[in-house]
Short mmCIF file of C-alpha atoms in Angstrom, two decimals:
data_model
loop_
_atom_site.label_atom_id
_atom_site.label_comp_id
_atom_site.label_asym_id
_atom_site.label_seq_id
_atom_site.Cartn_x
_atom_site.Cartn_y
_atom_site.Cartn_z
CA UNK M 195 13.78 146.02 -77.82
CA UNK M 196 12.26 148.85 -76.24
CA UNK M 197 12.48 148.27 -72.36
CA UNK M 198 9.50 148.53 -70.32
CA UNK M 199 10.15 151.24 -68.48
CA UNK M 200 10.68 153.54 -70.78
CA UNK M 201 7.47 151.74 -73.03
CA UNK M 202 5.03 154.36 -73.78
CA UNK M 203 1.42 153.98 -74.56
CA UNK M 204 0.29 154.64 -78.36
CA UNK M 205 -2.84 154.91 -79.75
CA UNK M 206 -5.08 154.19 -83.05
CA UNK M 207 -8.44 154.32 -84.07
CA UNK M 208 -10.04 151.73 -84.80
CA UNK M 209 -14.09 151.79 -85.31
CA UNK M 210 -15.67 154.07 -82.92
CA UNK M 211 -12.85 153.32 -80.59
CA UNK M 212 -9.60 154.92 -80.10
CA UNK M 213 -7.56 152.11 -78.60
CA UNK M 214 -4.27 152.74 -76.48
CA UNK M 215 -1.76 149.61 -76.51
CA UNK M 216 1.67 148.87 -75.77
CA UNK M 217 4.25 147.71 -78.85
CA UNK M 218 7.24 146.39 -78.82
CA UNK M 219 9.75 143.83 -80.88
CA UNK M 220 10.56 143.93 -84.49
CA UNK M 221 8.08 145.13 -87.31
CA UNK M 222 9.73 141.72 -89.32
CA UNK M 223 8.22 139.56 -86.53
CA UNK M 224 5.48 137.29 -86.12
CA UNK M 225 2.42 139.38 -84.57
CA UNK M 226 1.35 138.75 -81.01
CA UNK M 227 -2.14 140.06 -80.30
CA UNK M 228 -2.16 139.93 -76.19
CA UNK M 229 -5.18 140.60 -74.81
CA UNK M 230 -5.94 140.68 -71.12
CA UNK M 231 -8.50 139.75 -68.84
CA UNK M 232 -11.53 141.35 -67.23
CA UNK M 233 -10.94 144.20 -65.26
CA UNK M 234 -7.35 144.02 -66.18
CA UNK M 235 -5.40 146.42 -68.36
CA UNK M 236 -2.27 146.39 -71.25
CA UNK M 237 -0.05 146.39 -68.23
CA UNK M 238 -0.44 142.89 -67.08
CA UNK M 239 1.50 141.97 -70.68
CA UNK M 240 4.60 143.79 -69.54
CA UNK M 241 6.69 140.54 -68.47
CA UNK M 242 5.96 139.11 -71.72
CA UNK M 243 6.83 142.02 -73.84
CA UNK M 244 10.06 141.71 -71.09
CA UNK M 245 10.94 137.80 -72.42
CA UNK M 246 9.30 137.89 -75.79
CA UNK M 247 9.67 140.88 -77.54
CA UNK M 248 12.93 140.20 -78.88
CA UNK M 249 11.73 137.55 -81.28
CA UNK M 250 7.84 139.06 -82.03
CA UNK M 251 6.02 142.05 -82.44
CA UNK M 252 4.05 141.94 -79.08
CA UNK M 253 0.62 144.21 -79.14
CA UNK M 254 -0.93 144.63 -76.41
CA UNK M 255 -4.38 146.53 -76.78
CA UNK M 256 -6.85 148.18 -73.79
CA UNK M 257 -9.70 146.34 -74.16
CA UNK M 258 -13.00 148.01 -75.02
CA UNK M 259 -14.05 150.02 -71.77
CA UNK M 260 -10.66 148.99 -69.90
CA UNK M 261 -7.69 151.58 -69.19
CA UNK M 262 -7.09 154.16 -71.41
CA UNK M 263 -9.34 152.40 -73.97
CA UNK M 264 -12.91 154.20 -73.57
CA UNK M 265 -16.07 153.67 -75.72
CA UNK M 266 -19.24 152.49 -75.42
CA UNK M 267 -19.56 149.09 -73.26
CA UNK M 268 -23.72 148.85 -73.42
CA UNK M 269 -23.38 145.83 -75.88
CA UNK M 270 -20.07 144.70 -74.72
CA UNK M 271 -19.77 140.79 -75.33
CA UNK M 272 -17.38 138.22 -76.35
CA UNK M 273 -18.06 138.27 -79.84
CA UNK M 274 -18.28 142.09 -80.28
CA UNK M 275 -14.64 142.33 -78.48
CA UNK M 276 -13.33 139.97 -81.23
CA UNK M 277 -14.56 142.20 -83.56
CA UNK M 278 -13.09 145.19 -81.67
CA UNK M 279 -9.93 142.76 -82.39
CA UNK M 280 -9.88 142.25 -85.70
CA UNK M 281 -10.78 146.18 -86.25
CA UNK M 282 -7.48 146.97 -84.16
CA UNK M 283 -5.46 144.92 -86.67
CA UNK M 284 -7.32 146.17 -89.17
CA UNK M 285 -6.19 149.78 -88.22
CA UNK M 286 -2.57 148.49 -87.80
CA UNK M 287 -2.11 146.90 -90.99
CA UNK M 288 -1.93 143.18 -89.62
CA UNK M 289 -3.40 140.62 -92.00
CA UNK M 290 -2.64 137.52 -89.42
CA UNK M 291 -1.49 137.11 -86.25
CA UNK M 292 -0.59 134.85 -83.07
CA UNK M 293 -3.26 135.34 -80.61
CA UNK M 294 -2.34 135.20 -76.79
CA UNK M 295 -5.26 135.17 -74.49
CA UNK M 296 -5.72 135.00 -70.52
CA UNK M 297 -9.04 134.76 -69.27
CA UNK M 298 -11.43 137.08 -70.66
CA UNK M 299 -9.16 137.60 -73.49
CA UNK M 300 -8.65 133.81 -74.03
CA UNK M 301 -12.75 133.59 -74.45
CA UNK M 302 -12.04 136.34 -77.31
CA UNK M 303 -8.74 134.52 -78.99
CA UNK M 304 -11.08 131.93 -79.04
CA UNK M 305 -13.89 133.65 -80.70
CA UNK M 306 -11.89 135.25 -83.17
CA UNK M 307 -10.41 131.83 -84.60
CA UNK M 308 -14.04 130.90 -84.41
CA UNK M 309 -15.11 134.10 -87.05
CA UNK M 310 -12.16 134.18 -89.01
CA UNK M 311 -9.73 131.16 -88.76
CA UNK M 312 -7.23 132.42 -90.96
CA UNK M 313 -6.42 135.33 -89.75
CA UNK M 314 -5.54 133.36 -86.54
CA UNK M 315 -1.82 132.10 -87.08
CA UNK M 316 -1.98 130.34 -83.63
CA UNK M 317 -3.99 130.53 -80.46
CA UNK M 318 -1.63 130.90 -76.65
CA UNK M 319 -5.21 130.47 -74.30
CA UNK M 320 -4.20 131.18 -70.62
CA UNK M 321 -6.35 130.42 -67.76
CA UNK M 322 -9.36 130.20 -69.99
CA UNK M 323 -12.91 129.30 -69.37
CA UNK M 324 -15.30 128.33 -72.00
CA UNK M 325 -18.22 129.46 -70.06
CA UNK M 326 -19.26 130.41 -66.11
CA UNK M 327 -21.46 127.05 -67.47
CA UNK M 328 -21.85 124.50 -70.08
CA UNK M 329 -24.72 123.82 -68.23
CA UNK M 330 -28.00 125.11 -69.71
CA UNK M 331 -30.34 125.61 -67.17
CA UNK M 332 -26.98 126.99 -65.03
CA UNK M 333 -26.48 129.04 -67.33
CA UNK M 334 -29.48 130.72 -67.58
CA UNK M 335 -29.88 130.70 -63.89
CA UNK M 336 -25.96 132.70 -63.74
CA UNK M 337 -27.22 135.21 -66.81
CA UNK M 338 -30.64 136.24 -64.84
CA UNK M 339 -28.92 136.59 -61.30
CA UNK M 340 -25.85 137.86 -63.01
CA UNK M 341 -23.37 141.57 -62.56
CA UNK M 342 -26.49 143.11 -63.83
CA UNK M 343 -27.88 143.49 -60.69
CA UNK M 344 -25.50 142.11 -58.06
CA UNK M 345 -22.28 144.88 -58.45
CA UNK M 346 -24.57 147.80 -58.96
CA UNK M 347 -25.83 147.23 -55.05
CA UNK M 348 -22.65 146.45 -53.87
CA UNK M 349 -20.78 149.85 -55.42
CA UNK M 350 -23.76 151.81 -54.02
CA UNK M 351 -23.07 149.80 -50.41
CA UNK M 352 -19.36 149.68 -50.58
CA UNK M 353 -17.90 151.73 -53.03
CA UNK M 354 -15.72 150.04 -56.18
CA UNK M 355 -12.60 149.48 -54.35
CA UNK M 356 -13.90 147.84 -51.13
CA UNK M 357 -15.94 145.79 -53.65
CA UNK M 358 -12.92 144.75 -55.01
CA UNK M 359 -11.43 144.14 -52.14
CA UNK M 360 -13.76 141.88 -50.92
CA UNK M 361 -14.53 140.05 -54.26
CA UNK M 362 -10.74 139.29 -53.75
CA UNK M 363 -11.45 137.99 -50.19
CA UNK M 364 -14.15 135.72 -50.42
CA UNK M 365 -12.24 134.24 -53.89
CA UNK M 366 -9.56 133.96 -51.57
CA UNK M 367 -11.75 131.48 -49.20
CA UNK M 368 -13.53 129.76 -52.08
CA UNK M 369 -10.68 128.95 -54.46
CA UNK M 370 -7.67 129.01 -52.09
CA UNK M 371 -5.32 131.90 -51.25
CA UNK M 372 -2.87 130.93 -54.47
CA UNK M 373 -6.00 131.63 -56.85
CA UNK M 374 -4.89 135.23 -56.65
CA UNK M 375 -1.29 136.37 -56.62
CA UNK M 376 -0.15 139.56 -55.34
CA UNK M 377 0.91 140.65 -59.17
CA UNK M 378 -2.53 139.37 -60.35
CA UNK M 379 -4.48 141.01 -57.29
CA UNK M 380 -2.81 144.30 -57.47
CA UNK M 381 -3.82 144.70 -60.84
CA UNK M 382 -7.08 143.35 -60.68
CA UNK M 383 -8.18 146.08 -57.45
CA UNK M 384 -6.61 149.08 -59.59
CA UNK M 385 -8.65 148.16 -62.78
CA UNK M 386 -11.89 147.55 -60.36
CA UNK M 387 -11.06 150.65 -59.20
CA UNK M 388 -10.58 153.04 -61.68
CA UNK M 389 -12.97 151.22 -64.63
CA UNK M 390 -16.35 153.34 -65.10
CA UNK M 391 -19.03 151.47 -62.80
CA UNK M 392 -20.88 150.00 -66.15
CA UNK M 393 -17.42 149.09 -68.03
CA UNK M 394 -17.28 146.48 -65.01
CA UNK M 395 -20.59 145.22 -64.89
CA UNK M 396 -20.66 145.04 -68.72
CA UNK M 397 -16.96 142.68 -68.63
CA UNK M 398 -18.91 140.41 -66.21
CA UNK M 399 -22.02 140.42 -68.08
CA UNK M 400 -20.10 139.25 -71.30
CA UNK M 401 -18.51 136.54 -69.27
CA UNK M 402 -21.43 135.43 -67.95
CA UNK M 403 -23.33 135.94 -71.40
CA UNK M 404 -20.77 133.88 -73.39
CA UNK M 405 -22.12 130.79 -75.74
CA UNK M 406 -19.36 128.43 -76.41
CA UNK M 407 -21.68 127.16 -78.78
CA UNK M 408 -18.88 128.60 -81.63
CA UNK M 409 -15.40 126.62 -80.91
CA UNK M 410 -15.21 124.20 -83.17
CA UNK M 411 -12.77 121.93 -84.46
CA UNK M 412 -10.18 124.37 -85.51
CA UNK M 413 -6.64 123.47 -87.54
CA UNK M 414 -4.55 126.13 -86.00
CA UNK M 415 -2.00 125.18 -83.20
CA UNK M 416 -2.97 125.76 -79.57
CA UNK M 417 -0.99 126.13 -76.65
CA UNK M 418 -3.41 126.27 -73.46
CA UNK M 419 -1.53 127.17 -69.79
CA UNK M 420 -3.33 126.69 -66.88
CA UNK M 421 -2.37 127.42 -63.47
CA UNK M 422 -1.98 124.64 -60.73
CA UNK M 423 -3.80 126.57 -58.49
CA UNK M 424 -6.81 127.35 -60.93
CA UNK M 425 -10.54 126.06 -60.75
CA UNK M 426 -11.84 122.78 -61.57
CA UNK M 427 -14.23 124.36 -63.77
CA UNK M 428 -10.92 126.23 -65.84
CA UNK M 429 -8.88 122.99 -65.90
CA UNK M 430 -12.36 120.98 -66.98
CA UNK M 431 -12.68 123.74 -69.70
CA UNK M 432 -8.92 123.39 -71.00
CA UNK M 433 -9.42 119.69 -71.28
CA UNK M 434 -12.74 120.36 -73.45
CA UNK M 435 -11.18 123.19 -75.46
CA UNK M 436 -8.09 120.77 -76.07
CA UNK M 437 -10.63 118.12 -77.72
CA UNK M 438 -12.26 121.00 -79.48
CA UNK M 439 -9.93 122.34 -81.33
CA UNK M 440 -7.58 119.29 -81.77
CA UNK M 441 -4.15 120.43 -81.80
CA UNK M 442 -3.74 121.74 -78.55
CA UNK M 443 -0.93 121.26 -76.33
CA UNK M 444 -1.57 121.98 -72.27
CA UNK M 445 1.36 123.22 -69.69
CA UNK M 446 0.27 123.38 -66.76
CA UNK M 447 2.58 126.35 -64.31
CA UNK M 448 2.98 126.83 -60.67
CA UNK M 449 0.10 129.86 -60.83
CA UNK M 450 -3.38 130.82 -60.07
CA UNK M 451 -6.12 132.55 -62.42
CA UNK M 452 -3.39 135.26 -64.29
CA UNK M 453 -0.56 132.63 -64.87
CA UNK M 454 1.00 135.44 -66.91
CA UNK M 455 1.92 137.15 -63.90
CA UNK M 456 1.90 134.74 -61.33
CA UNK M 457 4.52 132.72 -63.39
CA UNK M 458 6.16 134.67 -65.97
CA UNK M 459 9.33 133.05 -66.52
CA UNK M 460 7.76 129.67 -66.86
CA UNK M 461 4.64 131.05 -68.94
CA UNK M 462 7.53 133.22 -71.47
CA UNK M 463 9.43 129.67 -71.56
CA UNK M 464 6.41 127.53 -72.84
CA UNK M 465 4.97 130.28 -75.55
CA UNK M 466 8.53 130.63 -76.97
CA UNK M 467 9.13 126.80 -77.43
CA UNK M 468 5.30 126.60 -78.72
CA UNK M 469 5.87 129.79 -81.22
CA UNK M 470 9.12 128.52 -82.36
CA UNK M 471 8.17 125.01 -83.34
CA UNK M 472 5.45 127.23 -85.71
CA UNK M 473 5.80 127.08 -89.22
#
């Protein structure tokens, strides 16, 4: 296996994107699409392609408008990221793949098995919400007060950083201080950052815009990991997406929102066992 710290980005194109990802494990070896979360980058994958890689092919793609990934983010949503998904495969010659998700990226795993089930060999779904709401009226109220207008004002008051910074704070007071780990909040405050100013508001916006409307009952295999220290409203969700989909299996780690990097050993340990017991 390629170690990561001498792992070097690559790139393809794929649609009007030119997407920069991380590879690494054995061309013979089940494919592992990772994707990450909002305002997170390839990097956050790094302790999986540490414990995993020497059994799969880990990929692990810049989202559209995230890290070294640039393109157009005006109609950025969940369902047009899947499809940025499926293009990437697409442009790497994978027919079917294992799809690992945390967050964000979850809401896309679970989007793609929703457009085309079999390509979706299995679905890893890490800290992942269905929706800010499954609540209509909530949702509507969350869409029309939503990152549209709220982070513009702030990153003309504050600046992205201290926006970041203080997102992280007052997350901190509502969800409890082991919401956010240091790996988790480190990488979170870089990719606030350094993203363009409507790359962010546009990964919010798709958030807040998602319909969950399209998970269904789904015959692939599920592993969903959820962090002990995660919201009601994420646990709540893994429950629902568990009855969803049907064959889901939840582990829950000692972790907040990024259990990927809050918990890595534990989080490598429980895909493993689920990806071995695969067909």
């Amino acid at each position: 296996m390629t170690s990561q710290e001498t792992l070097a980005t690559r790139s393809v194109v794929a649609g009007d994107l030119t997407v920069a990802y991380l590879e690494a494990g054995p061309a013979s070896g089940l494919p592992v699409l990772c994707l990450h979360g909002a305002v997170q980058t390839k990097s956050v994958w790094r302790p999986q392609i540490a414990g995993l890689a020497s059994d799969y092919r880990l990929l692990a793609p810049d989202l559209r408008g995230h890290g070294e990934t640039l393109g157009d983010t005006t109609e950025m949503s969940v369902e047009s990221l899947a499809v940025d998904a499926f293009r990437f495969l697409d442009a790497l010659g994978v027919e079917r793949a294992a799809i690992c998700g945390v967050s964000l990226g979850g809401m896309v795993a679970l989007e793609m098995a929703a457009q085309r089930p079999e390509r979706v060999a299995a679905l890893v779904l890490a800290d992942t919400p269905l929706a800010l709401s499954l609540n209509g009226p909530l949702r509507a109220a969350l869409e029309w007060l939503g990152p549209q207008r709220i982070l513009p004002a702030a990153f003309a008051v504050l600046g992205q950083h201290r926006t970041a910074r203080w997102g992280i704070a007052g997350a901190k007071k509502i969800f409890g201080k082991e919401w956010v780990g240091a790996d988790a909040e480190r990488h979170f405050v870089d990719g606030f950052s350094s993203m363009p100013a409507d790359a962010v508001v546009a990964a919010y916006a798709a958030i807040v815009a998602a319909d969950p409307a399209a998970i269904r009952a789904l015959d692939i295999a599920c592993l969903v990991v959820i962090g002990r220290h995660e919201t009601q409203l994420v646990i709540d969700h893994a429950g629902e997406i568990a009855r969803r989909i049907g064959r889901a299996e939840i582990v829950t780690v000692e972790a907040g929102h990024v259990s990927n990097l809050d918990a890595p050993e534990a989080f490598n340990a429980a895909v493993k066992s689920f990806l071995a017991e695969l067909p």
